[in-house]
Amino acid sequence: MTARNSDIEKAAGVLRAGGLVALPTETVYGLGANAEDPAAIARIFQVKGRPPSHPLIVHIGGAEDLDDWVQDVPATARLLAEHFWPGPLTLVLRRGPRVPLEATGGLETVAVRVPDHPVALALLSAFGGGVTAPSANRFGSVSPTTTDHVRAELGDAVDFVLDGGPCEVGVESTIVDVTGDVPSVLRPGGVTREDLEAVLGRPLAAPSTSRVRVPGQHPSHYAPRARVVLVEPEKVVCEAELAQELGHQVGVFVPASFADAPVKAHAVVAVPRSMDAYARGLYGFLRELDQQGCDLIIASLPAEEGLGPAIANRLRRAAGPRPTV
């Protein structure tokens, strides 16, 4: 844990005073506010440029606090909390009276999780309440995984930046709706579908069966300044070289299976073979290509296993509502 106790106490004081704190989690850095303060929550939306209809995640200190924030907790939710909290899993449940509608986008459901980061947990303990914390970046742009990313994105709009080092997971939490008869994954993330189904002992419902709004599902999200184009893995190299010849400053994500192929492009990222390493580095890779002046990024979707679906979800959102080549 890199944050000093004095920094954690200062951050807790900022939250109590209605301020905004950028805090580390295992997934990405969050822009935190007192989850019971509508005015502070409104500042989150203002600073991010986020539509107020997009709900926020309430971070709490432990599974034992769940009943303080939600109602009608089913056995399924408690089972998942027991196995995956602290960790990158968010549960959608019925809102309790402590949660203002400003935090839920007007919905009667609320997304709740316990972060698996010592600094975040220490802050939640010192603060003594819940913290709403979407990613600490402008709405729709690449999520931050270091304090440098936060400062570059938000500058002085954040009252205090709490340093907890680089984020270990690198993509946001998996969101599971447990308000229905069968749990449904609304957003893939740091906990895999396979792990969830192994604990539940049954398949999860398809996302389309839930109408609950959740973070990160805007058609264009997690996007760098450069335009992202998705192609089949075997077309990545030739599409990148063609775009470079047409005058683009091309950044290319070269799949691990094509790592030995020479590529003529402005900047090249060799995708890690490990899905964990890929997820951890994804947002940093996108930011790096922006910083190198790329105006076009060519990438392919990873295999649909492990953290592959979470990475694929972020790449699709970064590409926006454009067809895959």
Steps between C-alpha positions, in 0.01 A plus 500: 500500500666822386263750664590633844250492786500880499399497131216257571373716786521809281307324223233393750470861616456618142216251453331613822520861382324416172815490288622261232784251551671296230560162663672181387321171461625172359315575174547872415523828690162632609367851547351470847233693691292442811230257383240673721571856383293598192697822449835317500359237265384778266859626488614160371265532203610859440873426513475192279247647258295188569126486428310497833294201379811278519507327841808490723649214699493530879819364658466361852749365752382139523226250429377548857396856402281389210170518687572863592474601134257262329175315557377146436840332468453155343709199599668515158637847573639392836663195341672712235606760757647227721711363214602814310511789750727681535548484125401623154135397523207744518153382604181678394233487772199700618596842633488558874392834656860615555564514125371818333344476155776731373740207538280253312400705198146508638475121521373300795800271465857572606836350401720409800845353542791456742832597335802274545762768564657575838494876448135504392400280794698717742326809364156341532580403860628848588205669331246268658251502214442414136678665209359540151791469260479476122831501313701819550496624141284702264186316396561259213880524502765247603482397865799587724720236659762735653492835679677656201202401284261660752690827514533514121124448461350704783770735631386732776136387472584231758540623858744226602681217317574198719792301358479122525735409216404345164174304488548123499196385297480788253140461377187586693298261714258242369142618563242235588128569538367287787152656518339236276448126524824426313813718541608680183836649400436859392865589443794257472797592713760382748306190612441254218168342405658158549593581860153638575325196357734265688397660830130516413490149358283612209518716184449875516221665303572688180553876550202580277263364765569801727391859442717642777727787394862459609828689461717457193231396254480820295551419127831688508698455819859440619607684184837660422528809280610277211228316311497126580425250223453131571602238246548123493834394655646382170421841341659721766842534335381561143223742607748697712752524218232603248372774731857621555555519123179705470647764728377403846720497806419141588531327832453126487429234762682195362343176633735263678450240226647746248776635726779413254338677205680824400261797498538836324309736727552816702487311832468133589369332816575130541194356672592279800413132473360507853146640515572625852801698375303626200216623722744666741674684216208573264420858604869585526554372144217720368635805681853428374386496137315829554816652646701381199270696270306215342173596333394140428536183707462158337419213736326164513280342764654238733369149553173477697654333806618621839530879493467497120131606506582795727780615270279450194222705663740791559640485147151493348398803708823679412428440132146634546204421274712411198495164323785255549706466181 
